[in-house]
Amino acid sequence: MESITFQLLRDHSAVGFGANRAFSYRFTRKSNQTRVSFPKLIRTSSGFRSCSATLSLIVEVEEKPKFDADKAALLVKEVRKSFNSGKTRSYEWRVSQLKSIEKMVEEKEMEITEALYKDLSKPAFEAFISEISQVKSSCKLALKELSSWMIPEKVKTSLTTYPSSAEIVSEPLGVVLVISTWNFPFLLSLDPVIGAISAGNAVVLKPSEIAPATSLLLSNLVQEYLDNSAIRVVEGAVDETTALLAQKWDKILYTGSARVARIVMAAAAKHLTPVILELGGKCPAVVDSNIDIQVAVRRIIAGKWACNNGQACIGVDYIITTNAFAPKLIHSLRHGLEQFFGKDPMKSKDISRIVSSSHFARLVKLLDEENVSDKVVFGGQRDENQLKIAPTILLDVPEDSLIMQEEIFGPLMPIYTVENLEDSFEVINSKQKPLAAYLFTNDEQLKKDFVQNISSGGMLINDTIIHVATEGLPFGGVGESGMGSYHGKFSFDAFSHKKAVLYRSFAGDTSIRYPPYTPEKQRLLKALISGNIISIILALIGWSRD
């Protein structure tokens, strides 16, 4: 980050700006200085006019040292040294760091909310529900259950190892890298970190540069609240991520697009590093006609536009319903959207903006494609200056259009109609497996068929998105929507190695396993492996059942 200092120089001969001041802003750059003068502006009844005074700008920018592969290697070395010391393995250290995160979120809730608003115009209520409260819940669960998670799991042993006992020991993997994304930049950064810490690992977090306010805040907060010998944050973009990926990690968790996931996986493969990839896809919502339409519509809106304005990997990407029911559904969606966001949703303070100009342009391209733009039945307004696109509904767009082929990740909602809802299975299965799939129906057989025939990372019947807040369920994708899972105990398991341990005493040793390999030994060994008591007895007395 560039170091910036401001210097105020008084000039009593200058005119305007209240107390007759001229301003000089000094930025510090190493060995490089630039001065720029601007005419000073004075407010008048008709606007602004220039005067003879000038605004002098002296630019000296101090450049931050480049974070390259060498610095990344040094960082990993330092963090691994901390892990190798054994400090992160202790229950006490894990609890202390989890409590520090809990304290951090409690004390800095206002700053977190402000950062999320700067990055996404995320409403404070939505920021609390979808990000802040979820991080708090993850911490509380981990603190409550950690001692039981760490207890080795007892396993039954077989007769061939008698006398013996066995257990599965959860041990930390080592030093892990978490690369988070921008749409839920606070939650999707800290939730995996909580899991990694719970499992006893050292962690390096790379937040998304597309959410710069949250990235900077996370960097500052981690430095202030957590043990920096074992938990670090690296800010930056492609260069920094590339430098990090060049290192040897014990696990990498990446949240983002399938395109970048392939790069992450290729880099990990060089070191045989296991990965968790949390991606996305086109998450469908199949809507039957035999439902409480008001409740269903509210829940669909909550899982689309009230969820970061559609910029969510588990958000509803498109709806499938019957030709006959589509008009009624559209009418209810229009009414529900007006209730939630007003007649002019572009002015609503309860809906997030598009994250960047490039994402705005991408969404406009989807909307303006030939044979798509004329399918808009509601919404479609846009404001590039504010990076806002209104909730938009489209009906029966072509199946081969971009909006039906690519993940939308925005406020556009195509409705695809079929003759019978069973036809929706073919539509969904013709695409890559989604991260989530939703069904609204009261038909019990349709529910069973949907669960059995649709493959997705997660699934929810008669609601949207809230399955990810259920502590006992894993969150993860399948196929193009990702691999591996986390959340709650699954986070602890994701960042642990399940070590198999067998304990034996010196008693009970038998010559059967040792040479010379006689026919009698062979018969007894086969009997022991079979577990058949009669065969064992016969083998012991020298008889055979053959």
Coordinates of C-alpha atoms in Angstrom, one line a residue, residues 89 94 146-155 165-173 198-199 489 492-503:
R89 CA -1.4 -28.3 18.3
R94 CA -6.6 -23.3 19.5
L146 CA -13.5 -28.7 20.1
S147 CA -12.6 -30.9 23.1
S148 CA -14.8 -33.7 21.8
W149 CA -13.6 -33.2 18.2
M150 CA -10.0 -33.7 19.4
I151 CA -10.7 -37.0 21.2
P152 CA -9.4 -40.0 19.2
E153 CA -12.2 -42.1 17.8
K154 CA -12.2 -45.7 19.0
V155 CA -12.3 -48.4 16.4
S165 CA -7.0 -51.7 20.4
A166 CA -7.3 -49.1 17.7
E167 CA -8.2 -45.5 17.2
I168 CA -8.3 -42.7 14.7
V169 CA -6.3 -39.6 15.8
S170 CA -7.1 -36.3 14.2
E171 CA -3.8 -34.4 13.7
P172 CA -3.2 -31.0 12.1
L173 CA -2.0 -31.1 8.5
S198 CA -9.6 -25.6 15.3
A199 CA -7.7 -28.5 13.7
K489 CA -17.2 -30.5 12.3
F492 CA -12.2 -29.6 11.6
D493 CA -12.1 -32.8 9.5
A494 CA -11.1 -31.0 6.3
F495 CA -8.0 -29.6 7.9
S496 CA -7.1 -32.7 9.8
H497 CA -5.3 -35.9 8.9
K498 CA -7.1 -39.0 10.2
K499 CA -4.2 -41.0 11.5
A500 CA -4.9 -44.8 12.0
V501 CA -3.2 -46.1 15.2
L502 CA -3.2 -49.7 16.3
Y503 CA -2.0 -50.6 19.8

